[in-house]
């Protein structure tokens, strides 16, 4: 076993002595040592219950004859970090998570890993570590939050963000906003729509790195604890079979994940995370692959923020296994891809019967014929920009309007809430990319304010930053190259006409080339916003959004 490096032989007597100082017995040390990477903390609702989940995982490991060894992993709450300087740390924390798991696992020679995340950057960070380390590993998330309820209607965190815009527009009273605030998030779990956390937990199933049910069983459901015990048991089976992430996370697995992403209308952040995970395996995910799959795989699940359903509804409809079975009807999934069950995806879903017809639509009656995401190219985004097209009102799929230019998110939010944005405007928020931010801040506050004020059918927002999975409307992010490196978005002036054509996958700045070259000649690269600490190092090393904002040194 890999752990023999720290526990076998005469020369490892000092190592064993240190284990015994913690109460480990010889019997425990003779078993496989399983790292349990637990991202529990008291600042993320999706993580507040992970001690309980971890105990169930450890019980499963012991039942199977292994010895669990738990260690902590950091996590940032995107919702609490939203709209201020704290959001600069969210995407950047993904690299810290992967690096810290690498350090703990390699330093202590664990035989296998059970990774316990739940929210936004923690899930991909852990998957990156699994791919990099390539020892038997699986992911067991903490599960989604239930939707809140108010006046007989389901609500969620997005309802609160949009409520801020509605209150500013005089559509609801401060007292009504306070009531939404009280009821939107009824308990633990990852926020209840198809936002980034739940998208990534669902895609982890499609990648084959989690047991069926990982993405949709609610956090408060006892099935989640039973799944955690099975995950603990299964990691020992993976060690016996010597089944490693490198055999699971193949190019076909990533294609499967992208196909599921199209069908569920997932978060645009997946177009940062999947390429970054693939990079750890030496696999290149071309952004053009997203448009190819979008043309093939229809949008079958219309969940919040754009639709009415929540993750609990998808779970009741059969979850990701039922969706995979639906896609398999027209060979839209590679059924031979291996999974942490020890079986292929095809074997996992064999005999599965799907009855429900609304939460997961049949292939001949999709919500949209094209998949949920699209990558746009053009004069404003030569290397691409990303939009959740399934969350865009049909009236905004093709749009042309004057640019309203802001060099940071706060200035745009102020203009929106002060009524300075007009119908037809195209808001441009720049110098918020991976380097320029630094950290590529997520912009749920401005998109929610626009929606709450009823402007999401009339106003577009374009940024070299990114959006929350909870954002909806014509929100186009990840514009590459970013402004801080001199991309065309840095040259946009107030009033310039911008043309958006999502069906044609284009994003253009309607300014002639001679004028752009003149502006480029006068453009000066701004001084870095942060020069010290982790963010300073991150800004120097991070690559552009179209690569997945990876750090590759």
Coordinates of C-alpha atoms in Angstrom, one line a residue, residues 74-527:
X74 CA -10.9 26.0 3.3
X75 CA -14.0 27.3 1.5
X76 CA -15.3 30.7 0.6
X77 CA -19.1 31.5 0.6
X78 CA -19.7 33.2 -2.7
X79 CA -23.0 34.7 -1.4
X80 CA -21.4 36.4 1.6
X81 CA -18.3 37.4 -0.4
X82 CA -20.6 38.9 -3.2
X83 CA -20.5 42.5 -4.1
X84 CA -17.3 43.6 -2.3
X85 CA -13.6 43.0 -2.3
X86 CA -14.0 39.5 -0.7
X87 CA -15.2 38.1 -4.0
X88 CA -11.7 38.5 -5.4
X89 CA -10.7 35.5 -3.3
X90 CA -13.5 33.1 -4.5
X91 CA -12.1 31.8 -7.8
X92 CA -8.5 32.2 -6.5
X93 CA -9.4 29.9 -3.6
X94 CA -9.9 27.0 -6.0
X95 CA -6.1 26.8 -6.5
X96 CA -5.4 26.9 -2.8
X97 CA -7.9 24.0 -2.3
X98 CA -6.2 21.9 -4.9
X99 CA -2.7 22.7 -3.6
X100 CA -3.6 22.1 0.0
X101 CA -5.1 18.6 -0.7
X102 CA -2.0 17.8 -2.8
X103 CA 0.2 18.8 0.1
X104 CA -1.7 16.8 2.8
X105 CA -2.1 13.7 0.7
X106 CA 1.5 13.6 -0.6
X107 CA 3.0 14.5 2.7
X108 CA 1.2 11.7 4.6
X109 CA 1.0 9.0 1.8
X110 CA -2.7 8.3 2.0
X111 CA -3.9 5.3 0.0
X112 CA -7.1 6.9 -1.1
X113 CA -9.2 10.1 -0.8
X114 CA -12.8 10.9 0.0
X115 CA -13.4 14.5 -0.9
X116 CA -16.3 16.3 0.9
X117 CA -17.1 19.6 -0.7
X118 CA -20.5 21.3 -1.5
X119 CA -20.2 24.8 -2.8
X120 CA -18.8 26.7 -5.8
X121 CA -15.0 26.6 -6.0
X122 CA -14.6 23.8 -3.5
X123 CA -16.0 21.1 -5.8
X124 CA -13.7 21.9 -8.8
X125 CA -10.7 22.5 -6.5
X126 CA -11.1 19.0 -5.0
X127 CA -11.6 17.4 -8.5
X128 CA -8.4 19.2 -9.7
X129 CA -6.5 17.6 -6.7
X130 CA -7.9 14.2 -7.5
X131 CA -6.8 14.4 -11.1
X132 CA -3.4 15.7 -10.1
X133 CA -2.7 13.1 -7.4
X134 CA -4.2 10.2 -9.4
X135 CA -4.8 7.9 -6.4
X136 CA -8.2 6.2 -5.8
X137 CA -10.6 9.0 -5.0
X138 CA -14.3 9.9 -5.0
X139 CA -16.4 13.0 -4.2
X140 CA -19.3 13.0 -1.8
X141 CA -21.0 16.4 -1.6
X142 CA -23.1 17.8 1.3
X143 CA -26.2 18.0 -0.9
X144 CA -28.5 20.9 -1.9
X145 CA -30.6 23.2 0.3
X146 CA -34.4 22.9 0.1
X147 CA -36.2 25.8 -1.5
X148 CA -37.8 28.3 0.8
X149 CA -41.5 29.1 0.7
X150 CA -43.5 32.3 0.9
X151 CA -47.2 32.8 0.2
X152 CA -47.4 29.4 -1.4
X153 CA -44.5 30.0 -3.7
X154 CA -41.0 28.5 -3.7
X155 CA -38.2 31.0 -3.2
X156 CA -34.4 30.9 -2.9
X157 CA -31.3 33.0 -2.4
X158 CA -31.7 34.5 -5.9
X159 CA -35.1 35.8 -4.8
X160 CA -33.4 37.9 -2.1
X161 CA -30.8 39.3 -4.5
X162 CA -33.6 40.2 -7.0
X163 CA -35.6 41.6 -4.2
X164 CA -32.9 44.2 -3.6
X165 CA -33.5 45.5 -7.1
X166 CA -37.3 45.3 -6.8
X167 CA -37.2 47.3 -3.5
X168 CA -35.0 49.9 -5.2
X169 CA -37.5 50.2 -8.0
X170 CA -40.4 50.6 -5.5
X171 CA -42.0 47.3 -6.6
X172 CA -41.9 45.8 -3.1
X173 CA -41.6 47.4 0.4
X174 CA -38.7 47.1 2.7
X175 CA -40.9 44.9 4.9
X176 CA -41.6 42.5 2.0
X177 CA -37.9 42.3 1.3
X178 CA -37.2 41.5 4.9
X179 CA -39.8 38.6 4.8
X180 CA -38.1 37.2 1.6
X181 CA -34.8 37.4 3.5
X182 CA -36.2 35.5 6.4
X183 CA -37.6 32.6 4.3
X184 CA -35.4 32.2 1.2
X185 CA -32.8 29.9 2.8
X186 CA -34.5 27.5 5.2
X187 CA -31.5 25.4 6.2
X188 CA -28.2 23.8 5.4
X189 CA -27.1 22.8 1.9
X190 CA -25.9 24.3 -1.4
X191 CA -28.3 27.0 -2.6
X192 CA -31.4 25.4 -4.1
X193 CA -31.3 26.3 -7.8
X194 CA -29.1 25.1 -10.7
X195 CA -26.4 27.6 -9.5
X196 CA -22.7 26.8 -9.7
X197 CA -22.5 24.5 -6.6
X198 CA -25.3 22.3 -7.6
X199 CA -24.2 22.3 -11.3
X200 CA -20.8 21.1 -10.3
X201 CA -22.1 18.4 -7.9
X202 CA -24.4 17.1 -10.7
X203 CA -21.5 17.2 -13.3
X204 CA -19.3 15.3 -10.8
X205 CA -21.8 12.4 -11.3
X206 CA -21.6 12.7 -15.1
X207 CA -17.8 12.7 -14.8
X208 CA -18.0 9.4 -13.0
X209 CA -16.3 10.7 -9.8
X210 CA -19.3 10.5 -7.5
X211 CA -22.0 7.9 -6.7
X212 CA -25.4 8.4 -8.2
X213 CA -27.5 10.8 -6.2
X214 CA -24.5 13.0 -5.3
X215 CA -25.8 16.1 -7.1
X216 CA -29.5 16.1 -6.1
X217 CA -30.3 14.3 -2.8
X218 CA -31.1 17.1 -0.3
X219 CA -28.7 17.9 2.5
X220 CA -31.4 17.2 5.1
X221 CA -32.5 13.9 3.7
X222 CA -31.3 10.7 5.5
X223 CA -30.5 9.3 2.0
X224 CA -27.6 11.7 2.0
X225 CA -26.1 10.1 5.2
X226 CA -26.6 6.6 3.7
X227 CA -24.9 7.8 0.5
X228 CA -22.0 9.1 2.6
X229 CA -21.6 5.7 4.2
X230 CA -21.7 4.0 0.8
X231 CA -19.0 6.5 -0.4
X232 CA -16.8 5.5 2.6
X233 CA -17.3 1.9 1.8
X234 CA -16.7 2.3 -1.9
X235 CA -13.3 4.0 -1.6
X236 CA -11.9 0.7 -0.2
X237 CA -13.4 -1.1 -3.2
X238 CA -11.6 1.4 -5.5
X239 CA -8.3 0.7 -3.8
X240 CA -8.8 -3.0 -4.2
X241 CA -9.6 -2.5 -7.9
X242 CA -6.8 0.0 -8.3
X243 CA -9.2 2.3 -10.1
X244 CA -7.8 5.8 -10.2
X245 CA -9.1 9.2 -11.5
X246 CA -6.9 9.0 -14.6
X247 CA -9.0 6.0 -15.8
X248 CA -12.3 7.8 -15.0
X249 CA -11.6 11.4 -16.0
X250 CA -11.1 10.7 -19.7
X251 CA -11.9 13.0 -22.7
X252 CA -15.2 11.0 -23.0
X253 CA -16.0 11.7 -19.4
X254 CA -15.6 15.5 -19.9
X255 CA -17.7 15.3 -23.1
X256 CA -20.4 13.5 -21.0
X257 CA -20.2 16.3 -18.4
X258 CA -20.6 19.0 -21.0
X259 CA -23.6 17.2 -22.5
X260 CA -25.3 17.1 -19.1
X261 CA -24.3 20.7 -18.6
X262 CA -26.2 21.6 -21.8
X263 CA -29.2 19.5 -20.7
X264 CA -29.5 21.0 -17.2
X265 CA -28.8 24.6 -18.3
X266 CA -25.9 24.8 -15.8
X267 CA -23.8 27.7 -14.5
X268 CA -21.4 29.5 -16.8
X269 CA -18.8 28.9 -14.2
X270 CA -18.5 25.3 -15.4
X271 CA -16.7 26.7 -18.4
X272 CA -14.0 27.8 -16.0
X273 CA -13.9 24.7 -13.9
X274 CA -14.2 21.8 -16.4
X275 CA -11.2 23.0 -18.5
X276 CA -9.2 23.5 -15.3
X277 CA -9.9 19.9 -14.1
X278 CA -9.2 18.5 -17.5
X279 CA -5.9 20.4 -17.6
X280 CA -4.8 18.4 -14.5
X281 CA -5.2 15.2 -16.6
X282 CA -3.4 16.7 -19.6
X283 CA -6.7 17.0 -21.5
X284 CA -7.5 20.2 -23.5
X285 CA -11.1 21.3 -23.7
X286 CA -11.7 23.6 -26.6
X287 CA -14.4 26.2 -26.2
X288 CA -15.7 25.4 -29.6
X289 CA -16.6 21.9 -28.2
X290 CA -19.3 23.7 -26.1
X291 CA -21.0 25.1 -29.1
X292 CA -20.8 21.8 -31.0
X293 CA -22.5 20.0 -28.1
X294 CA -25.0 22.8 -27.6
X295 CA -26.2 22.2 -31.1
X296 CA -26.6 18.5 -30.4
X297 CA -27.9 18.3 -26.8
X298 CA -31.2 20.1 -26.1
X299 CA -32.1 21.9 -22.9
X300 CA -34.2 19.5 -20.9
X301 CA -34.3 20.8 -17.4
X302 CA -35.5 24.4 -16.7
X303 CA -34.4 25.0 -13.1
X304 CA -33.9 28.2 -11.2
X305 CA -32.7 30.9 -11.9
X306 CA -34.4 30.8 -15.3
X307 CA -37.1 28.2 -14.7
X308 CA -39.5 27.4 -11.8
X309 CA -38.0 24.1 -10.6
X310 CA -35.4 23.5 -7.8
X311 CA -32.9 20.8 -7.2
X312 CA -35.3 18.9 -5.0
X313 CA -37.7 18.6 -8.0
X314 CA -34.9 17.2 -10.1
X315 CA -34.1 14.7 -7.4
X316 CA -37.8 13.6 -7.2
X317 CA -37.7 13.2 -11.0
X318 CA -34.9 10.7 -10.8
X319 CA -31.9 13.0 -10.6
X320 CA -28.9 12.8 -12.9
X321 CA -29.3 9.0 -13.5
X322 CA -32.7 9.7 -15.1
X323 CA -31.2 12.5 -17.2
X324 CA -28.4 10.3 -18.3
X325 CA -30.9 7.6 -19.3
X326 CA -32.8 10.2 -21.3
X327 CA -29.7 11.4 -23.2
X328 CA -28.7 7.8 -23.8
X329 CA -31.9 7.3 -25.9
X330 CA -30.3 9.2 -28.8
X331 CA -26.6 8.2 -28.0
X332 CA -25.8 11.6 -26.5
X333 CA -23.8 10.0 -23.7
X334 CA -20.8 7.7 -23.9
X335 CA -22.1 4.8 -21.9
X336 CA -18.7 3.0 -21.6
X337 CA -17.2 5.7 -19.4
X338 CA -16.0 4.3 -16.1
X339 CA -17.3 5.5 -12.7
X340 CA -16.5 5.2 -9.0
X341 CA -19.2 2.6 -8.7
X342 CA -16.8 0.3 -10.4
X343 CA -19.2 0.1 -13.3
X344 CA -19.7 2.1 -16.5
X345 CA -22.3 4.8 -16.8
X346 CA -24.3 2.4 -19.0
X347 CA -24.3 -0.2 -16.3
X348 CA -25.2 2.3 -13.7
X349 CA -28.4 3.3 -15.5
X350 CA -29.3 0.0 -17.1
X351 CA -33.0 -0.8 -16.6
X352 CA -33.8 2.7 -15.2
X353 CA -37.3 3.7 -16.0
X354 CA -38.2 7.4 -16.3
X355 CA -41.8 8.4 -15.9
X356 CA -41.7 12.1 -15.1
X357 CA -42.1 14.4 -18.2
X358 CA -41.8 17.9 -16.9
X359 CA -38.8 18.5 -14.7
X360 CA -36.7 16.3 -17.2
X361 CA -38.4 16.8 -20.5
X362 CA -38.2 14.1 -23.2
X363 CA -35.8 14.7 -26.1
X364 CA -38.6 15.3 -28.5
X365 CA -40.1 18.1 -26.3
X366 CA -37.2 20.1 -24.8
X367 CA -37.5 23.5 -23.2
X368 CA -35.0 24.7 -25.8
X369 CA -33.6 22.9 -28.9
X370 CA -30.1 24.1 -28.1
X371 CA -28.2 23.4 -24.9
X372 CA -28.0 25.7 -22.0
X373 CA -24.6 27.4 -22.6
X374 CA -23.0 29.1 -25.6
X375 CA -19.6 30.6 -26.3
X376 CA -19.6 33.8 -28.3
X377 CA -16.7 35.1 -30.5
X378 CA -16.2 38.3 -32.3
X379 CA -14.5 41.7 -32.3
X380 CA -15.2 42.2 -28.6
X381 CA -14.2 38.7 -27.6
X382 CA -11.7 37.2 -30.0
X383 CA -10.9 34.3 -27.6
X384 CA -14.5 33.8 -26.5
X385 CA -17.1 34.9 -24.0
X386 CA -19.7 32.7 -22.2
X387 CA -23.5 33.1 -21.8
X388 CA -26.2 30.9 -20.2
X389 CA -28.4 31.2 -23.3
X390 CA -31.2 29.1 -21.6
X391 CA -31.6 32.0 -19.1
X392 CA -31.9 34.8 -21.7
X393 CA -35.3 36.2 -22.6
X394 CA -36.0 35.6 -26.3
X395 CA -36.2 39.3 -26.8
X396 CA -32.5 39.7 -25.8
X397 CA -31.0 36.8 -27.9
X398 CA -30.3 39.4 -30.6
X399 CA -29.6 42.9 -29.3
X400 CA -27.7 46.0 -30.3
X401 CA -27.3 49.0 -28.0
X402 CA -25.0 51.7 -26.7
X403 CA -22.2 50.8 -24.2
X404 CA -22.4 52.0 -20.7
X405 CA -18.8 51.6 -19.5
X406 CA -17.7 50.9 -15.9
X407 CA -14.2 50.0 -14.7
X408 CA -15.3 48.2 -11.6
X409 CA -18.4 46.4 -10.4
X410 CA -19.4 48.8 -7.6
X411 CA -19.7 51.7 -10.1
X412 CA -22.1 49.7 -12.2
X413 CA -24.2 48.6 -9.2
X414 CA -24.5 52.2 -8.1
X415 CA -25.7 53.3 -11.6
X416 CA -28.2 50.5 -11.8
X417 CA -29.8 51.2 -8.4
X418 CA -29.8 55.0 -9.0
X419 CA -31.8 54.6 -12.2
X420 CA -29.1 55.7 -14.5
X421 CA -29.4 52.7 -16.9
X422 CA -31.8 53.0 -19.8
X423 CA -33.7 50.3 -21.7
X424 CA -31.5 49.1 -24.6
X425 CA -28.2 49.8 -22.8
X426 CA -25.3 47.4 -22.8
X427 CA -23.5 47.6 -19.5
X428 CA -19.8 46.9 -19.8
X429 CA -17.9 46.0 -16.5
X430 CA -14.2 45.6 -17.2
X431 CA -10.9 45.2 -15.4
X432 CA -12.6 42.5 -13.3
X433 CA -10.9 39.5 -15.1
X434 CA -8.6 36.9 -13.6
X435 CA -5.6 39.3 -13.7
X436 CA -7.4 42.6 -13.6
X437 CA -9.7 41.9 -10.7
X438 CA -7.8 40.1 -9.6
X439 CA -9.8 36.9 -9.1
X440 CA -12.6 37.4 -11.7
X441 CA -15.4 38.5 -9.3
X442 CA -18.8 37.0 -9.6
X443 CA -21.5 39.5 -10.4
X444 CA -24.9 38.4 -9.0
X445 CA -25.5 41.8 -7.5
X446 CA -25.7 43.8 -10.7
X447 CA -27.6 41.1 -12.7
X448 CA -30.1 40.6 -9.9
X449 CA -30.6 44.3 -9.6
X450 CA -31.3 44.5 -13.3
X451 CA -33.8 41.6 -13.1
X452 CA -35.4 42.9 -9.9
X453 CA -36.0 46.3 -11.6
X454 CA -37.6 44.6 -14.6
X455 CA -34.8 45.5 -17.0
X456 CA -33.5 42.0 -17.8
X457 CA -35.6 41.9 -21.0
X458 CA -34.1 45.2 -22.2
X459 CA -30.6 45.5 -20.8
X460 CA -27.5 43.3 -21.4
X461 CA -24.4 43.1 -19.2
X462 CA -21.0 42.2 -20.6
X463 CA -17.9 41.6 -18.5
X464 CA -14.4 40.1 -18.4
X465 CA -15.4 39.0 -14.9
X466 CA -17.9 36.2 -14.3
X467 CA -21.4 35.6 -13.1
X468 CA -23.0 33.6 -10.4
X469 CA -24.8 30.5 -11.4
X470 CA -27.9 32.3 -10.0
X471 CA -27.6 35.1 -12.7
X472 CA -30.1 35.3 -15.5
X473 CA -30.7 37.5 -18.4
X474 CA -28.3 38.6 -21.2
X475 CA -25.3 38.3 -18.9
X476 CA -22.2 37.6 -21.0
X477 CA -19.0 36.9 -19.0
X478 CA -15.4 35.6 -19.3
X479 CA -14.7 38.0 -22.2
X480 CA -11.2 37.1 -23.4
X481 CA -8.7 38.6 -23.7
X482 CA -9.5 40.6 -20.6
X483 CA -9.1 44.4 -20.3
X484 CA -6.1 44.2 -18.0
X485 CA -4.1 42.5 -20.9
X486 CA -5.3 45.0 -23.5
X487 CA -8.2 43.0 -24.9
X488 CA -10.7 44.8 -27.1
X489 CA -13.0 45.3 -24.0
X490 CA -10.4 47.8 -22.7
X491 CA -11.0 49.9 -25.8
X492 CA -14.7 50.3 -25.5
X493 CA -15.9 53.9 -25.0
X494 CA -19.2 55.2 -23.6
X495 CA -21.9 55.1 -26.4
X496 CA -20.1 52.6 -28.7
X497 CA -22.6 50.3 -30.3
X498 CA -22.3 46.6 -29.2
X499 CA -24.0 43.9 -31.2
X500 CA -25.0 40.6 -29.5
X501 CA -26.2 37.7 -31.5
X502 CA -26.4 34.6 -29.3
X503 CA -28.0 32.3 -31.9
X504 CA -25.1 33.2 -34.3
X505 CA -22.6 32.9 -31.3
X506 CA -21.2 36.4 -32.0
X507 CA -20.3 39.4 -29.9
X508 CA -19.1 42.5 -31.8
X509 CA -18.0 46.0 -31.1
X510 CA -19.2 48.2 -34.0
X511 CA -16.2 50.5 -34.2
X512 CA -14.0 50.5 -37.2
X513 CA -10.5 49.0 -37.1
X514 CA -8.7 52.3 -37.6
X515 CA -10.4 53.9 -34.6
X516 CA -9.6 50.8 -32.5
X517 CA -5.9 50.9 -33.4
X518 CA -5.8 54.6 -32.5
X519 CA -7.3 53.8 -29.1
X520 CA -5.0 50.9 -28.6
X521 CA -2.0 53.1 -29.2
X522 CA -3.1 55.4 -26.4
X523 CA -4.1 52.6 -24.0
X524 CA -1.8 52.1 -21.0
X525 CA -1.9 48.9 -18.9
X526 CA -3.1 49.9 -15.4
X527 CA -1.1 49.2 -12.3

